[in-house]
PDB file of C-alpha atoms in Angstrom:
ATOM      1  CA  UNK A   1      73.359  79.849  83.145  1.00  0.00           C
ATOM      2  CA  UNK A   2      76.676  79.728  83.987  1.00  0.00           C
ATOM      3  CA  UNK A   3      79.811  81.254  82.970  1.00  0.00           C
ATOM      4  CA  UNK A   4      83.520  80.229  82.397  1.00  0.00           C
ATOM      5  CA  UNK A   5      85.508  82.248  84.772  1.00  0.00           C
ATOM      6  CA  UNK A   6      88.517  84.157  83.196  1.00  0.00           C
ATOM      7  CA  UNK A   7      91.798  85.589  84.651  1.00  0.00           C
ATOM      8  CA  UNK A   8      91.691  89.011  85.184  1.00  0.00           C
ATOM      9  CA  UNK A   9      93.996  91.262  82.286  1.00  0.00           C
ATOM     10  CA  UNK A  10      96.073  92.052  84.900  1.00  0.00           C
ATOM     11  CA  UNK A  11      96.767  88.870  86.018  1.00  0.00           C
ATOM     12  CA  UNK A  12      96.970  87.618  82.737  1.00  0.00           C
ATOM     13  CA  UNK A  13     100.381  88.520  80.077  1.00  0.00           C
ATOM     14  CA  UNK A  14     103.754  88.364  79.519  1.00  0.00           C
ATOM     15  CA  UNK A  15     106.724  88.766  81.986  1.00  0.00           C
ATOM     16  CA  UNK A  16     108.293  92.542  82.005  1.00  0.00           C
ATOM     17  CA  UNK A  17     111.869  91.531  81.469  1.00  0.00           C
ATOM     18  CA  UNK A  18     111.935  88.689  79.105  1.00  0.00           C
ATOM     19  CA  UNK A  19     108.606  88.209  78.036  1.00  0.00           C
ATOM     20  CA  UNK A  20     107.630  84.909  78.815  1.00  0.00           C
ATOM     21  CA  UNK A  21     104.171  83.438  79.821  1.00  0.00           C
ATOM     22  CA  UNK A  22     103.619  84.027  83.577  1.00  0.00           C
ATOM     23  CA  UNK A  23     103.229  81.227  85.532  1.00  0.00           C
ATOM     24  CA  UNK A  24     101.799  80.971  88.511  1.00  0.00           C
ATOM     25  CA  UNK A  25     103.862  78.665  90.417  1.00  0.00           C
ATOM     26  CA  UNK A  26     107.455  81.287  90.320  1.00  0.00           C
ATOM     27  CA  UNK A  27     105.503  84.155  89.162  1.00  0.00           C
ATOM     28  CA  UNK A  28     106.641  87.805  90.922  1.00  0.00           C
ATOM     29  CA  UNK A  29     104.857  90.531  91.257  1.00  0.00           C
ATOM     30  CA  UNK A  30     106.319  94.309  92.043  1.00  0.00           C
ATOM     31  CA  UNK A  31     104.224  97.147  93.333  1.00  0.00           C
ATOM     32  CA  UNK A  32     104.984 100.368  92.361  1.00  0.00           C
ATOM     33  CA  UNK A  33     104.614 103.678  94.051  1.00  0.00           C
ATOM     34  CA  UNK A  34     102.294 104.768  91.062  1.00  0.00           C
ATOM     35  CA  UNK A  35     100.261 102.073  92.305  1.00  0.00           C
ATOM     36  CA  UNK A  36     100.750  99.948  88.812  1.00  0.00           C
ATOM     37  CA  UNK A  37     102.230  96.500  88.938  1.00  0.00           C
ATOM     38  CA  UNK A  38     105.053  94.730  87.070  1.00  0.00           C
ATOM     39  CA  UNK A  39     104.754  90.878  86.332  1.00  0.00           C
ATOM     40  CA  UNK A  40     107.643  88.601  85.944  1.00  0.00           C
ATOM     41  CA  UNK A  41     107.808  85.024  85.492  1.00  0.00           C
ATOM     42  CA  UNK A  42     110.380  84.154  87.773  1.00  0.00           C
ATOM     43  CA  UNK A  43     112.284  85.280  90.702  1.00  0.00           C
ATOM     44  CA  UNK A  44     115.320  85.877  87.743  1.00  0.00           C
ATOM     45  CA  UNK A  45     113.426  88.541  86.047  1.00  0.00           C
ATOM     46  CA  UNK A  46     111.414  89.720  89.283  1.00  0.00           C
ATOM     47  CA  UNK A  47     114.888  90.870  90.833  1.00  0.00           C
ATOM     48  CA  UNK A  48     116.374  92.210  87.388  1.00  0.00           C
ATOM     49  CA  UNK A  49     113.180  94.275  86.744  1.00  0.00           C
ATOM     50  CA  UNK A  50     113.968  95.572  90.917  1.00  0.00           C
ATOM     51  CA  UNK A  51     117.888  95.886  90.065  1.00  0.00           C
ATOM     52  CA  UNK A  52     116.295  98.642  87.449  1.00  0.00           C
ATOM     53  CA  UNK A  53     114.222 100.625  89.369  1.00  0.00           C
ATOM     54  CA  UNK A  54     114.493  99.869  93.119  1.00  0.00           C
ATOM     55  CA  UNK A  55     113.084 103.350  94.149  1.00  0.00           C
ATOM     56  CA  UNK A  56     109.895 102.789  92.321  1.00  0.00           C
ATOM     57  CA  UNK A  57     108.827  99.383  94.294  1.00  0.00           C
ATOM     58  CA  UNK A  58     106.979  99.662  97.288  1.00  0.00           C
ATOM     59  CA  UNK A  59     106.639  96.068  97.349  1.00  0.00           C
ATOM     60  CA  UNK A  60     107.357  92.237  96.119  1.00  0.00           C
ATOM     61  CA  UNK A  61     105.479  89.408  95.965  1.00  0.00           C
ATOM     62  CA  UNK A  62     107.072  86.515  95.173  1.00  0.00           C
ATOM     63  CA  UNK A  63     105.633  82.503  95.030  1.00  0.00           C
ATOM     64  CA  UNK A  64     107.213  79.970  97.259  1.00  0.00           C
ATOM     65  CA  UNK A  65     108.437  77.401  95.023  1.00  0.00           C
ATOM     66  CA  UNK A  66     107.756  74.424  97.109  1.00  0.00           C
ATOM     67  CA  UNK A  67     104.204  75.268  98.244  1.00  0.00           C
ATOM     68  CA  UNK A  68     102.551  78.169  95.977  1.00  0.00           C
ATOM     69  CA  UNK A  69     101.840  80.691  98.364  1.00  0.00           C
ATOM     70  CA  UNK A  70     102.350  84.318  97.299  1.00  0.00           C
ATOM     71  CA  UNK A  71     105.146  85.588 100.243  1.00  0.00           C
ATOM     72  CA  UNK A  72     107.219  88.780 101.017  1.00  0.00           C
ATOM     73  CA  UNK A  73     109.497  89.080  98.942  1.00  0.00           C
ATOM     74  CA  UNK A  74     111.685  91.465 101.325  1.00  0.00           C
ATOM     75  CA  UNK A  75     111.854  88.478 103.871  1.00  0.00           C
ATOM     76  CA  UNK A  76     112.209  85.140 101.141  1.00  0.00           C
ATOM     77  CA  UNK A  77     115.162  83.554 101.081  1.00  0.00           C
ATOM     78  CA  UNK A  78     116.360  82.709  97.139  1.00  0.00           C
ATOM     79  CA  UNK A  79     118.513  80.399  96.160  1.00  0.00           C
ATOM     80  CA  UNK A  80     120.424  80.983  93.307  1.00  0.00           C
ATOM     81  CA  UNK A  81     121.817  78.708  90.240  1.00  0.00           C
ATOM     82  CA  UNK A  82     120.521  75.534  91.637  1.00  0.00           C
ATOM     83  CA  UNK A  83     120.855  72.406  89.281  1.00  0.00           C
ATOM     84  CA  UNK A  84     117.481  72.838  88.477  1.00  0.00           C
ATOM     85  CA  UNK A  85     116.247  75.092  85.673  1.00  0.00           C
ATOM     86  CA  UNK A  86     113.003  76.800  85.922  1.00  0.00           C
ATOM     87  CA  UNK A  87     113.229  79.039  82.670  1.00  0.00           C
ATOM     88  CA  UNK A  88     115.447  81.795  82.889  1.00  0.00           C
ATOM     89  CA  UNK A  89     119.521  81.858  83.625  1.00  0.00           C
ATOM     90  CA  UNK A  90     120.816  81.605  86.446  1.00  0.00           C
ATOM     91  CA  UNK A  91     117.491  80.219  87.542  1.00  0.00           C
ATOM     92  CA  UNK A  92     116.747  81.768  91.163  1.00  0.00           C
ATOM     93  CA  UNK A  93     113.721  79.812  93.153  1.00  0.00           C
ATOM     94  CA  UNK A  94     112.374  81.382  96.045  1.00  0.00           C
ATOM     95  CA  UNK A  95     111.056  80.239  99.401  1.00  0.00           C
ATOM     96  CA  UNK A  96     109.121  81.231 102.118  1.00  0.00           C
ATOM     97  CA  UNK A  97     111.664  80.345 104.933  1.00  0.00           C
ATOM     98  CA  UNK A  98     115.749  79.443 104.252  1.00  0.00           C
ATOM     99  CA  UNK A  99     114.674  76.389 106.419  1.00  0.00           C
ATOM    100  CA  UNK A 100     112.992  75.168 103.136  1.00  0.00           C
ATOM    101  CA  UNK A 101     115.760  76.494 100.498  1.00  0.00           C
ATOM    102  CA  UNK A 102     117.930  74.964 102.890  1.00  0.00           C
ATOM    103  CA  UNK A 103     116.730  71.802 102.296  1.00  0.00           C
ATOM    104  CA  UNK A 104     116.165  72.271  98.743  1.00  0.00           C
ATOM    105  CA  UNK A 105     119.739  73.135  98.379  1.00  0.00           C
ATOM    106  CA  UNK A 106     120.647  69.965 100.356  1.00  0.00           C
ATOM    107  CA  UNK A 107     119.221  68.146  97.107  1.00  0.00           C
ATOM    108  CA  UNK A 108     120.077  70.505  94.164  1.00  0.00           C
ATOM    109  CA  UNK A 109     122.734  72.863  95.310  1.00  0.00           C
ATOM    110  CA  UNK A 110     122.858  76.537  94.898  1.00  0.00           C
ATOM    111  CA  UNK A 111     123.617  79.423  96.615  1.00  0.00           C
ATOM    112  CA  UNK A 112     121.382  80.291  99.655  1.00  0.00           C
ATOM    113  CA  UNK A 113     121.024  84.019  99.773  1.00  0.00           C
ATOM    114  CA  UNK A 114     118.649  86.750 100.933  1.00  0.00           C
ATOM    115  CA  UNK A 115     117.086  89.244  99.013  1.00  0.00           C
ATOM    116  CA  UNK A 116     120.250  91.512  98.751  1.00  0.00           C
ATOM    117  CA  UNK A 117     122.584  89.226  98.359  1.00  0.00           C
ATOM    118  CA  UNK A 118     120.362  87.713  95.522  1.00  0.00           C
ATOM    119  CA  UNK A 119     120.350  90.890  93.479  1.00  0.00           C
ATOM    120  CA  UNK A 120     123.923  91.479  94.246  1.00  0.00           C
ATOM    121  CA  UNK A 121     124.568  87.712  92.540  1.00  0.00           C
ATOM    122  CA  UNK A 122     122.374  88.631  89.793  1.00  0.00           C
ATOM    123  CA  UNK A 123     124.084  91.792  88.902  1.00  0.00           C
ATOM    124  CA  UNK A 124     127.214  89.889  88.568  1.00  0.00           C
ATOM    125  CA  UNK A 125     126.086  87.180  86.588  1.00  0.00           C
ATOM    126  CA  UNK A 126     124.426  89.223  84.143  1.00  0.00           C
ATOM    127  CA  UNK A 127     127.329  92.053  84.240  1.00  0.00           C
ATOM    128  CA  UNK A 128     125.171  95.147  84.952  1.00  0.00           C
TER     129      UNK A 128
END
């Protein structure tokens, strides 16, 4: 017979900064040089847990989230504090293109930043 398929531990958890349920519609993934991952739940806590260790991460994967798809998370486009709140504050959403955040923003506001400026407007906000 059949059996139920079932996530993967790795893909299954808690996010690394503020331990949260993942989910996989803002979920971020970093990939570290020891070839580990880190799980966050949100492009918030995806960028804090880079803003701590930035040398470590060889790369980020991050969920576009208008249309689900995993994307580089070196060439997303964020936007920050938008009047819509995902889970964690400042909420940060990301996108695939800033043609799409752009739009987004049109709607909900927000600060339309790339992947620096995002962690630069994080470290502010939360004063690290």
């Amino acid at each position: 017979g059949a059996l139920p398929v079932t996530p993967s531990v790795e893909a299954s958890g808690v996010c690394v900064a503020c331990y949260a349920p993942l989910s996989p519609r803002t979920q971020v993934v970093l990939h570290l040089v020891d070839g580990s991952k880190r799980r966050a739940c949100c492009p918030h806590c995806g960028l804090m847990a880079l803003n701590r260790s930035p040398d470590s991460v060889t790369a980020i994967l991050v969920t576009d989230f208008l249309r689900g798809r995993v994307v580089n998370g070196r060439t997303a486009a964020y936007l920050a504090a938008p009047a819509v709140s995902i889970c964690c504050t400042p909420t940060v959403l990301a996108f695939e293109s800033a043609d799409d955040a752009q739009r987004f923003q049109t709607g909900f506001g927000g600060q339309l930043l790339n992947l620096d400026e995002a962690l630069t407007f994080l470290q502010a906000e939360m004063h690290l």
